[in-house]
């Protein structure tokens, strides 16, 4: 049977790679975004605002996907607002598709805040979670927009009789511009500024992150797990962590990232030094760098998401994920994490996004 996918958030870091993965395996792919990307040949663009139910229903009136991949979210100033907006987007989307009765499976991409708590309350539930993080761990007694998104999917699945999967990546490393959570590109921009100015490439995070074990999620391996789960009956109605499958310490990787750019690495020196403050006055500097090197994106805020990188690297505990749930069912892909960064840096340079 022909499979057709609606990738929601096609312009984002996870969505773009999911579109590529599905197209490369013969799927018909619709890509939904407020401004669908124009550089994904073969994707059928759907321009829509998930917060406008009437316009969304109109945009999807002729779209009847068998599979839906939800890879987007919106950041608001409080978790209650995050819940209202992000749960509303999922609800509006699935209601707009409900009348066609075409959807057989919905995949929702969330993340490790499922275990750690929302942005402003990492590990604030009174106890630190056990690591590696496992899908069997219960929800925290905190408001969390990931839980609200899941609940919308579960309710729609019961109503419309489709199956679902939830995918929980760690920090996603991959190419996207204008993405709200983009550690790899943020570090590439920071290293480029350090090289231009002679500043040391200073690790911005905590001692626990510097010395502890960590993992990340390549956007390509996330896309492969999404496709695998869509094609695997045994994966139905399950939640899956998704990471590269290797562990590293930032004390090891930081020096390797610095060497790629040819800058001086400076490690944890006893003080957390947030990138948001370090790069706060670099917007005009980046414009000058872009002019000098003929880069295509002079807007620092379109490339760097310092606030999110600070949250990840400033955590008071080491964070890594357990992959046993999908491994048991046959998903055994693996990705070297240093290559996730180096491949991204090469792509950024090739597309003239960094010098």
C-alpha atoms as a printed R data frame, in Angstrom:
    type eleno elety resid chain resno       x      y      z
1   ATOM     1    CA   UNK     A     1   0.000  0.000  0.000
2   ATOM     2    CA   UNK     A     2   1.294  3.463 -0.898
3   ATOM     3    CA   UNK     A     3   2.351  5.405  2.184
4   ATOM     4    CA   UNK     A     4   1.971  9.146  2.367
5   ATOM     5    CA   UNK     A     5   3.469 11.214  5.141
6   ATOM     6    CA   UNK     A     6   2.611 14.595  6.568
7   ATOM     7    CA   UNK     A     7   5.749 15.943  8.240
8   ATOM     8    CA   UNK     A     8   4.722 18.732 10.586
9   ATOM     9    CA   UNK     A     9   7.570 21.166 11.146
10  ATOM    10    CA   UNK     A    10   9.257 20.426  7.817
11  ATOM    11    CA   UNK     A    11  11.499 23.493  8.108
12  ATOM    12    CA   UNK     A    12  12.924 22.416 11.468
13  ATOM    13    CA   UNK     A    13  15.971 20.407 12.424
14  ATOM    14    CA   UNK     A    14  14.094 17.124 12.867
15  ATOM    15    CA   UNK     A    15  11.481 17.708 10.206
16  ATOM    16    CA   UNK     A    16  13.921 18.448  7.376
17  ATOM    17    CA   UNK     A    17  15.821 15.222  7.932
18  ATOM    18    CA   UNK     A    18  12.607 13.243  8.269
19  ATOM    19    CA   UNK     A    19  11.461 14.583  4.900
20  ATOM    20    CA   UNK     A    20  14.795 13.514  3.351
21  ATOM    21    CA   UNK     A    21  14.611 10.050  4.914
22  ATOM    22    CA   UNK     A    22  11.065  9.346  3.760
23  ATOM    23    CA   UNK     A    23  11.597 10.692  0.247
24  ATOM    24    CA   UNK     A    24  14.702  8.546 -0.092
25  ATOM    25    CA   UNK     A    25  12.579  5.478  0.689
26  ATOM    26    CA   UNK     A    26   9.807  6.137 -1.786
27  ATOM    27    CA   UNK     A    27   7.206  7.857  0.377
28  ATOM    28    CA   UNK     A    28   4.915 10.609 -0.814
29  ATOM    29    CA   UNK     A    29   5.749 13.452  1.556
30  ATOM    30    CA   UNK     A    30   3.800 16.594  2.438
31  ATOM    31    CA   UNK     A    31   5.770 19.123  4.468
32  ATOM    32    CA   UNK     A    32   3.802 21.467  6.712
33  ATOM    33    CA   UNK     A    33   5.242 24.695  8.095
34  ATOM    34    CA   UNK     A    34   4.248 28.329  8.266
35  ATOM    35    CA   UNK     A    35   6.881 28.880  5.588
36  ATOM    36    CA   UNK     A    36   7.657 25.496  4.013
37  ATOM    37    CA   UNK     A    37  11.252 25.145  2.818
38  ATOM    38    CA   UNK     A    38  11.903 25.440 -0.897
39  ATOM    39    CA   UNK     A    39  15.100 23.399 -0.939
40  ATOM    40    CA   UNK     A    40  13.609 19.924 -0.386
41  ATOM    41    CA   UNK     A    41  12.957 18.575 -3.909
42  ATOM    42    CA   UNK     A    42  10.089 16.089 -4.021
43  ATOM    43    CA   UNK     A    43   8.324 17.422 -0.932
44  ATOM    44    CA   UNK     A    44   4.796 18.770 -1.434
45  ATOM    45    CA   UNK     A    45   4.643 22.021  0.594
46  ATOM    46    CA   UNK     A    46   1.708 22.821  2.873
47  ATOM    47    CA   UNK     A    47   1.760 26.362  4.298
48  ATOM    48    CA   UNK     A    48  -0.300 26.523  7.488
49  ATOM    49    CA   UNK     A    49  -0.428 27.963 10.995
50  ATOM    50    CA   UNK     A    50  -1.157 25.261 13.560
51  ATOM    51    CA   UNK     A    51  -2.724 27.863 15.862
52  ATOM    52    CA   UNK     A    52  -5.370 28.855 13.290
53  ATOM    53    CA   UNK     A    53  -7.833 25.916 13.161
54  ATOM    54    CA   UNK     A    54  -9.914 27.230 10.258
55  ATOM    55    CA   UNK     A    55  -6.946 28.061  8.041
56  ATOM    56    CA   UNK     A    56  -5.264 24.786  9.006
57  ATOM    57    CA   UNK     A    57  -8.341 22.754  8.053
58  ATOM    58    CA   UNK     A    58  -8.469 24.571  4.728
59  ATOM    59    CA   UNK     A    59  -4.780 23.951  4.024
60  ATOM    60    CA   UNK     A    60  -5.215 20.235  4.744
61  ATOM    61    CA   UNK     A    61  -8.546 19.814  2.951
62  ATOM    62    CA   UNK     A    62  -6.977 17.852  0.082
63  ATOM    63    CA   UNK     A    63  -4.290 16.086  2.135
64  ATOM    64    CA   UNK     A    64  -5.007 12.525  3.297
65  ATOM    65    CA   UNK     A    65  -1.806 11.136  4.838
66  ATOM    66    CA   UNK     A    66  -1.459  7.601  6.115
67  ATOM    67    CA   UNK     A    67   1.260  8.691  8.562
68  ATOM    68    CA   UNK     A    68   1.805 11.919 10.489
69  ATOM    69    CA   UNK     A    69   5.163 12.950 11.954
70  ATOM    70    CA   UNK     A    70   4.916 15.830 14.452
71  ATOM    71    CA   UNK     A    71   8.358 17.398 14.861
72  ATOM    72    CA   UNK     A    72   7.545 20.987 15.833
73  ATOM    73    CA   UNK     A    73   6.839 23.086 18.911
74  ATOM    74    CA   UNK     A    74   6.650 26.730 19.965
75  ATOM    75    CA   UNK     A    75   8.391 28.345 22.908
76  ATOM    76    CA   UNK     A    76   6.421 30.605 25.248
77  ATOM    77    CA   UNK     A    77   7.309 32.508 28.423
78  ATOM    78    CA   UNK     A    78   5.880 30.007 30.922
79  ATOM    79    CA   UNK     A    79   5.182 26.307 31.036
80  ATOM    80    CA   UNK     A    80   1.457 26.910 31.324
81  ATOM    81    CA   UNK     A    81   1.629 28.885 28.078
82  ATOM    82    CA   UNK     A    82   3.810 26.190 26.532
83  ATOM    83    CA   UNK     A    83   1.121 23.657 27.429
84  ATOM    84    CA   UNK     A    84  -1.719 25.755 26.054
85  ATOM    85    CA   UNK     A    85   0.011 26.507 22.760
86  ATOM    86    CA   UNK     A    86   1.755 23.211 22.049
87  ATOM    87    CA   UNK     A    87  -1.115 20.961 23.091
88  ATOM    88    CA   UNK     A    88  -3.404 23.187 21.048
89  ATOM    89    CA   UNK     A    89  -1.253 22.755 17.941
90  ATOM    90    CA   UNK     A    90  -1.405 18.962 18.198
91  ATOM    91    CA   UNK     A    91  -5.143 19.023 18.878
92  ATOM    92    CA   UNK     A    92  -5.852 21.394 15.966
93  ATOM    93    CA   UNK     A    93  -3.765 19.282 13.594
94  ATOM    94    CA   UNK     A    94  -5.372 15.950 14.449
95  ATOM    95    CA   UNK     A    95  -8.863 17.417 14.399
96  ATOM    96    CA   UNK     A    96  -8.211 18.891 10.948
97  ATOM    97    CA   UNK     A    97  -7.220 15.423  9.686
98  ATOM    98    CA   UNK     A    98  -9.923 13.490 11.531
99  ATOM    99    CA   UNK     A    99 -12.703 13.699  8.940
100 ATOM   100    CA   UNK     A   100 -10.635 12.029  6.203
101 ATOM   101    CA   UNK     A   101 -10.071  8.875  8.314
102 ATOM   102    CA   UNK     A   102  -6.851  8.275  6.377
103 ATOM   103    CA   UNK     A   103  -4.360  8.403  9.260
104 ATOM   104    CA   UNK     A   104  -3.033  5.018 10.346
105 ATOM   105    CA   UNK     A   105  -0.129  6.146 12.520
106 ATOM   106    CA   UNK     A   106   1.054  9.307 14.311
107 ATOM   107    CA   UNK     A   107   4.631  9.818 15.527
108 ATOM   108    CA   UNK     A   108   5.276 12.581 18.073
109 ATOM   109    CA   UNK     A   109   8.797 13.902 18.684
110 ATOM   110    CA   UNK     A   110   9.341 15.332 22.181
111 ATOM   111    CA   UNK     A   111  12.588 15.020 24.163
112 ATOM   112    CA   UNK     A   112  14.378 14.385 27.424
113 ATOM   113    CA   UNK     A   113  12.467 17.098 29.273
114 ATOM   114    CA   UNK     A   114   9.977 14.256 29.659
115 ATOM   115    CA   UNK     A   115  12.359 12.995 32.370
116 ATOM   116    CA   UNK     A   116  14.089 16.219 33.440
117 ATOM   117    CA   UNK     A   117  11.176 18.658 33.663
118 ATOM   118    CA   UNK     A   118  10.436 21.838 31.690
119 ATOM   119    CA   UNK     A   119  13.004 24.454 30.725
120 ATOM   120    CA   UNK     A   120  12.718 26.578 33.861
121 ATOM   121    CA   UNK     A   121  12.548 23.605 36.233
122 ATOM   122    CA   UNK     A   122  15.190 21.049 35.173
123 ATOM   123    CA   UNK     A   123  15.379 18.386 37.889
124 ATOM   124    CA   UNK     A   124  13.234 20.497 40.261
125 ATOM   125    CA   UNK     A   125  10.845 17.723 41.257
126 ATOM   126    CA   UNK     A   126  12.817 17.151 44.448
127 ATOM   127    CA   UNK     A   127  14.860 14.180 43.208
128 ATOM   128    CA   UNK     A   128  17.248 13.796 40.313
129 ATOM   129    CA   UNK     A   129  16.210 11.170 37.753
130 ATOM   130    CA   UNK     A   130  18.111  7.915 37.461
131 ATOM   131    CA   UNK     A   131  20.407  7.730 34.455
132 ATOM   132    CA   UNK     A   132  20.553  6.352 31.855
133 ATOM   133    CA   UNK     A   133  17.036  7.662 31.287
134 ATOM   134    CA   UNK     A   134  14.541  4.895 30.483
135 ATOM   135    CA   UNK     A   135  11.103  5.044 28.887
136 ATOM   136    CA   UNK     A   136   9.652  3.131 31.851
137 ATOM   137    CA   UNK     A   137  10.346  6.032 34.225
138 ATOM   138    CA   UNK     A   138   7.085  7.683 35.341
139 ATOM   139    CA   UNK     A   139   6.047 11.218 34.538
140 ATOM   140    CA   UNK     A   140   7.291 13.874 36.931
141 ATOM   141    CA   UNK     A   141   4.747 15.605 39.202
142 ATOM   142    CA   UNK     A   142   5.277 18.833 37.225
143 ATOM   143    CA   UNK     A   143   3.420 20.675 34.505
144 ATOM   144    CA   UNK     A   144   5.070 19.701 31.216
145 ATOM   145    CA   UNK     A   145   3.953 20.493 27.683
146 ATOM   146    CA   UNK     A   146   5.356 17.172 26.443
147 ATOM   147    CA   UNK     A   147   2.818 15.346 28.617
148 ATOM   148    CA   UNK     A   148   0.024 17.532 27.260
149 ATOM   149    CA   UNK     A   149   1.097 16.823 23.671
150 ATOM   150    CA   UNK     A   150   1.170 13.089 24.368
151 ATOM   151    CA   UNK     A   151  -2.292 13.211 25.899
152 ATOM   152    CA   UNK     A   152  -3.674 14.926 22.783
153 ATOM   153    CA   UNK     A   153  -2.203 12.168 20.605
154 ATOM   154    CA   UNK     A   154  -3.603  9.435 22.875
155 ATOM   155    CA   UNK     A   155  -7.076 10.982 22.840
156 ATOM   156    CA   UNK     A   156  -7.106 11.362 19.056
157 ATOM   157    CA   UNK     A   157  -5.792  7.806 18.618
158 ATOM   158    CA   UNK     A   158  -8.702  6.504 20.685
159 ATOM   159    CA   UNK     A   159 -11.173  8.591 18.671
160 ATOM   160    CA   UNK     A   160  -9.823  7.865 15.194
161 ATOM   161    CA   UNK     A   161  -8.356  4.398 15.755
162 ATOM   162    CA   UNK     A   162  -4.773  5.031 14.689
163 ATOM   163    CA   UNK     A   163  -1.570  3.812 16.326
164 ATOM   164    CA   UNK     A   164   1.131  6.085 17.725
165 ATOM   165    CA   UNK     A   165   4.760  6.279 18.772
166 ATOM   166    CA   UNK     A   166   6.568  8.890 20.881
167 ATOM   167    CA   UNK     A   167  10.238  9.628 20.185
168 ATOM   168    CA   UNK     A   168  12.444 11.305 22.800
169 ATOM   169    CA   UNK     A   169  15.749 12.606 21.438
170 ATOM   170    CA   UNK     A   170  18.519 14.268 23.408
171 ATOM   171    CA   UNK     A   171  20.056 17.447 21.940
172 ATOM   172    CA   UNK     A   172  19.492 17.160 18.185
173 ATOM   173    CA   UNK     A   173  22.536 17.802 15.984
174 ATOM   174    CA   UNK     A   174  21.750 18.657 12.362
175 ATOM   175    CA   UNK     A   175  21.407 21.372  9.773
176 ATOM   176    CA   UNK     A   176  18.521 23.846 10.021
177 ATOM   177    CA   UNK     A   177  18.326 27.635 10.046
178 ATOM   178    CA   UNK     A   178  15.978 29.464 12.389
179 ATOM   179    CA   UNK     A   179  15.606 26.487 14.719
180 ATOM   180    CA   UNK     A   180  14.831 27.205 18.367
181 ATOM   181    CA   UNK     A   181  17.024 24.410 19.767
182 ATOM   182    CA   UNK     A   182  20.230 24.046 17.786
183 ATOM   183    CA   UNK     A   183  23.295 23.217 19.860
184 ATOM   184    CA   UNK     A   184  25.532 22.135 16.978
185 ATOM   185    CA   UNK     A   185  25.091 25.313 14.944
186 ATOM   186    CA   UNK     A   186  25.300 27.452 18.081
187 ATOM   187    CA   UNK     A   187  28.696 25.962 18.939
188 ATOM   188    CA   UNK     A   188  29.844 26.356 15.321
189 ATOM   189    CA   UNK     A   189  28.938 30.042 15.341
190 ATOM   190    CA   UNK     A   190  30.564 30.548 18.751
191 ATOM   191    CA   UNK     A   191  33.773 28.834 17.575
192 ATOM   192    CA   UNK     A   192  33.768 30.970 14.416
193 ATOM   193    CA   UNK     A   193  33.481 34.135 16.523
194 ATOM   194    CA   UNK     A   194  36.302 32.918 18.761
195 ATOM   195    CA   UNK     A   195  38.513 32.312 15.731
196 ATOM   196    CA   UNK     A   196  37.744 35.740 14.298
197 ATOM   197    CA   UNK     A   197  38.388 37.591 17.575
198 ATOM   198    CA   UNK     A   198  41.053 35.430 19.212
199 ATOM   199    CA   UNK     A   199  38.824 34.643 22.173
200 ATOM   200    CA   UNK     A   200  39.278 31.239 23.813
201 ATOM   201    CA   UNK     A   201  36.624 28.643 22.992
202 ATOM   202    CA   UNK     A   202  35.351 28.553 26.577
203 ATOM   203    CA   UNK     A   203  33.160 25.674 27.770
204 ATOM   204    CA   UNK     A   204  30.030 27.428 29.061
205 ATOM   205    CA   UNK     A   205  28.481 24.715 31.223
206 ATOM   206    CA   UNK     A   206  28.660 22.925 34.549
207 ATOM   207    CA   UNK     A   207  31.266 20.614 36.054
208 ATOM   208    CA   UNK     A   208  28.727 17.779 35.989
209 ATOM   209    CA   UNK     A   209  28.405 18.152 32.226
210 ATOM   210    CA   UNK     A   210  32.142 18.661 31.686
211 ATOM   211    CA   UNK     A   211  33.167 15.547 33.615
212 ATOM   212    CA   UNK     A   212  30.062 13.372 33.239
213 ATOM   213    CA   UNK     A   213  28.890 11.094 30.478
214 ATOM   214    CA   UNK     A   214  26.610 12.502 27.804
215 ATOM   215    CA   UNK     A   215  25.041 11.619 24.464
216 ATOM   216    CA   UNK     A   216  23.366 13.513 21.615
217 ATOM   217    CA   UNK     A   217  20.966 12.696 18.792
218 ATOM   218    CA   UNK     A   218  21.946 13.125 15.169
219 ATOM   219    CA   UNK     A   219  18.921 14.385 13.215
220 ATOM   220    CA   UNK     A   220  19.596 11.640 10.666
221 ATOM   221    CA   UNK     A   221  19.300  8.840 13.233
222 ATOM   222    CA   UNK     A   222  16.108 10.410 14.600
223 ATOM   223    CA   UNK     A   223  14.671 10.330 11.070
224 ATOM   224    CA   UNK     A   224  15.710  6.716 10.633
225 ATOM   225    CA   UNK     A   225  14.007  5.713 13.885
226 ATOM   226    CA   UNK     A   226  10.833  7.540 12.858
227 ATOM   227    CA   UNK     A   227  10.732  5.630  9.573
228 ATOM   228    CA   UNK     A   228  11.581  2.332 11.276
229 ATOM   229    CA   UNK     A   229   8.762  2.744 13.809
230 ATOM   230    CA   UNK     A   230   6.290  3.596 11.038
231 ATOM   231    CA   UNK     A   231   7.218  0.333  9.278
232 ATOM   232    CA   UNK     A   232   7.399 -1.942 12.348
233 ATOM   233    CA   UNK     A   233   4.233 -3.477 13.765
234 ATOM   234    CA   UNK     A   234   5.921 -4.341 17.065
235 ATOM   235    CA   UNK     A   235   6.743 -0.662 17.629
236 ATOM   236    CA   UNK     A   236   3.111  0.434 17.727
237 ATOM   237    CA   UNK     A   237   1.929  2.368 20.789
238 ATOM   238    CA   UNK     A   238   5.378  2.618 22.362
239 ATOM   239    CA   UNK     A   239   7.679  5.422 23.484
240 ATOM   240    CA   UNK     A   240  11.306  5.339 22.365
241 ATOM   241    CA   UNK     A   241  14.388  7.189 23.436
242 ATOM   242    CA   UNK     A   242  16.588  8.019 20.480
243 ATOM   243    CA   UNK     A   243  20.276  8.913 20.707
244 ATOM   244    CA   UNK     A   244  23.358  8.089 18.679
245 ATOM   245    CA   UNK     A   245  24.204  5.026 20.754
246 ATOM   246    CA   UNK     A   246  27.612  6.173 21.984
247 ATOM   247    CA   UNK     A   247  28.603  8.144 25.080
248 ATOM   248    CA   UNK     A   248  31.229 10.856 25.463
249 ATOM   249    CA   UNK     A   249  32.468 13.416 27.981
250 ATOM   250    CA   UNK     A   250  32.505 17.072 27.034
251 ATOM   251    CA   UNK     A   251  36.020 17.245 28.509
252 ATOM   252    CA   UNK     A   252  37.049 14.996 25.590
253 ATOM   253    CA   UNK     A   253  34.781 16.314 22.827
254 ATOM   254    CA   UNK     A   254  35.302 20.043 23.522
255 ATOM   255    CA   UNK     A   255  38.970 19.860 22.564
256 ATOM   256    CA   UNK     A   256  38.118 17.998 19.365
257 ATOM   257    CA   UNK     A   257  35.534 20.614 18.381
258 ATOM   258    CA   UNK     A   258  38.072 23.354 19.049
259 ATOM   259    CA   UNK     A   259  40.678 21.565 16.924
260 ATOM   260    CA   UNK     A   260  38.240 21.370 13.971
261 ATOM   261    CA   UNK     A   261  37.980 25.171 13.989
262 ATOM   262    CA   UNK     A   262  41.604 25.804 14.902
263 ATOM   263    CA   UNK     A   263  40.778 27.682 18.103
264 ATOM   264    CA   UNK     A   264  42.081 27.497 21.659
265 ATOM   265    CA   UNK     A   265  39.973 25.218 23.851
266 ATOM   266    CA   UNK     A   266  39.247 26.400 27.399
267 ATOM   267    CA   UNK     A   267  37.534 23.885 29.660
268 ATOM   268    CA   UNK     A   268  35.475 24.144 32.822
269 ATOM   269    CA   UNK     A   269  37.353 26.456 35.179
270 ATOM   270    CA   UNK     A   270  35.109 26.304 38.227
271 ATOM   271    CA   UNK     A   271  32.527 28.798 36.947
272 ATOM   272    CA   UNK     A   272  29.530 28.341 34.684
273 ATOM   273    CA   UNK     A   273  29.902 30.876 31.842
274 ATOM   274    CA   UNK     A   274  26.630 30.967 29.878
275 ATOM   275    CA   UNK     A   275  26.866 31.497 26.137
276 ATOM   276    CA   UNK     A   276  23.808 33.730 26.230
277 ATOM   277    CA   UNK     A   277  25.851 36.313 28.128
278 ATOM   278    CA   UNK     A   278  29.061 35.604 26.217
279 ATOM   279    CA   UNK     A   279  27.380 36.197 22.848
280 ATOM   280    CA   UNK     A   280  24.936 38.898 23.931
281 ATOM   281    CA   UNK     A   281  26.845 41.673 22.200
282 ATOM   282    CA   UNK     A   282  27.964 39.721 19.126
283 ATOM   283    CA   UNK     A   283  25.093 40.466 16.724
284 ATOM   284    CA   UNK     A   284  26.851 43.312 14.928
285 ATOM   285    CA   UNK     A   285  30.128 41.406 15.044
286 ATOM   286    CA   UNK     A   286  28.455 38.489 13.296
287 ATOM   287    CA   UNK     A   287  27.124 40.846 10.617
288 ATOM   288    CA   UNK     A   288  30.677 42.024 10.040
289 ATOM   289    CA   UNK     A   289  31.917 38.422  9.862
290 ATOM   290    CA   UNK     A   290  29.134 37.603  7.395
291 ATOM   291    CA   UNK     A   291  30.077 40.576  5.208
292 ATOM   292    CA   UNK     A   292  33.779 39.753  5.344
293 ATOM   293    CA   UNK     A   293  33.320 36.076  4.444
294 ATOM   294    CA   UNK     A   294  30.263 36.510  2.193
295 ATOM   295    CA   UNK     A   295  28.026 34.366  4.375
296 ATOM   296    CA   UNK     A   296  24.359 33.919  3.505
297 ATOM   297    CA   UNK     A   297  22.896 34.490  7.003
298 ATOM   298    CA   UNK     A   298  24.006 37.680  8.782
299 ATOM   299    CA   UNK     A   299  21.389 37.384 11.559
300 ATOM   300    CA   UNK     A   300  23.039 35.749 14.572
301 ATOM   301    CA   UNK     A   301  19.670 34.912 16.133
302 ATOM   302    CA   UNK     A   302  18.702 32.833 13.077
303 ATOM   303    CA   UNK     A   303  21.679 30.564 13.676
304 ATOM   304    CA   UNK     A   304  22.464 30.488 17.394
305 ATOM   305    CA   UNK     A   305  20.140 29.388 20.192
306 ATOM   306    CA   UNK     A   306  22.436 30.163 23.111
307 ATOM   307    CA   UNK     A   307  19.692 29.939 25.723
308 ATOM   308    CA   UNK     A   308  19.018 26.291 24.879
309 ATOM   309    CA   UNK     A   309  22.673 25.308 24.637
310 ATOM   310    CA   UNK     A   310  23.167 26.854 28.088
311 ATOM   311    CA   UNK     A   311  20.323 24.758 29.480
312 ATOM   312    CA   UNK     A   312  21.788 21.560 28.066
313 ATOM   313    CA   UNK     A   313  25.395 22.224 29.066
314 ATOM   314    CA   UNK     A   314  24.515 23.765 32.419
315 ATOM   315    CA   UNK     A   315  22.623 20.803 33.862
316 ATOM   316    CA   UNK     A   316  23.706 19.743 37.359
317 ATOM   317    CA   UNK     A   317  23.811 16.039 36.418
318 ATOM   318    CA   UNK     A   318  25.234 13.906 33.665
319 ATOM   319    CA   UNK     A   319  22.513 12.998 31.165
320 ATOM   320    CA   UNK     A   320  22.439 10.003 28.855
321 ATOM   321    CA   UNK     A   321  19.691  7.778 27.501
322 ATOM   322    CA   UNK     A   322  18.980  4.062 27.450
323 ATOM   323    CA   UNK     A   323  18.100  2.678 24.001
324 ATOM   324    CA   UNK     A   324  17.025 -0.826 25.033
325 ATOM   325    CA   UNK     A   325  13.344 -0.386 24.145
326 ATOM   326    CA   UNK     A   326  13.934  0.073 20.414
327 ATOM   327    CA   UNK     A   327  17.011 -2.190 20.363
328 ATOM   328    CA   UNK     A   328  14.873 -5.120 21.568
329 ATOM   329    CA   UNK     A   329  12.517 -4.553 18.644
330 ATOM   330    CA   UNK     A   330  15.229 -4.384 16.010
331 ATOM   331    CA   UNK     A   331  16.317 -0.754 15.663
332 ATOM   332    CA   UNK     A   332  20.102 -1.060 15.917
333 ATOM   333    CA   UNK     A   333  21.373  2.005 14.048
334 ATOM   334    CA   UNK     A   334  24.389  3.782 15.545
335 ATOM   335    CA   UNK     A   335  26.154  7.071 14.879
336 ATOM   336    CA   UNK     A   336  29.509  8.402 16.083
337 ATOM   337    CA   UNK     A   337  28.721 11.632 17.908
338 ATOM   338    CA   UNK     A   338  31.911 13.474 16.973
339 ATOM   339    CA   UNK     A   339  31.029 12.829 13.328
340 ATOM   340    CA   UNK     A   340  27.563 14.295 13.932
341 ATOM   341    CA   UNK     A   341  29.259 17.575 14.837
342 ATOM   342    CA   UNK     A   342  31.956 17.405 12.147
343 ATOM   343    CA   UNK     A   343  29.435 16.543  9.414
344 ATOM   344    CA   UNK     A   344  27.272 19.465 10.513
345 ATOM   345    CA   UNK     A   345  30.233 21.862 10.571
346 ATOM   346    CA   UNK     A   346  31.214 20.790  7.062
347 ATOM   347    CA   UNK     A   347  27.650 21.288  5.818
348 ATOM   348    CA   UNK     A   348  27.436 24.729  7.447
349 ATOM   349    CA   UNK     A   349  30.669 25.746  5.768
350 ATOM   350    CA   UNK     A   350  29.632 24.307  2.402
351 ATOM   351    CA   UNK     A   351  26.395 26.314  2.527
352 ATOM   352    CA   UNK     A   352  28.299 29.470  3.557
353 ATOM   353    CA   UNK     A   353  26.570 29.707  6.913
354 ATOM   354    CA   UNK     A   354  29.906 29.830  8.783
355 ATOM   355    CA   UNK     A   355  33.327 30.952  7.472
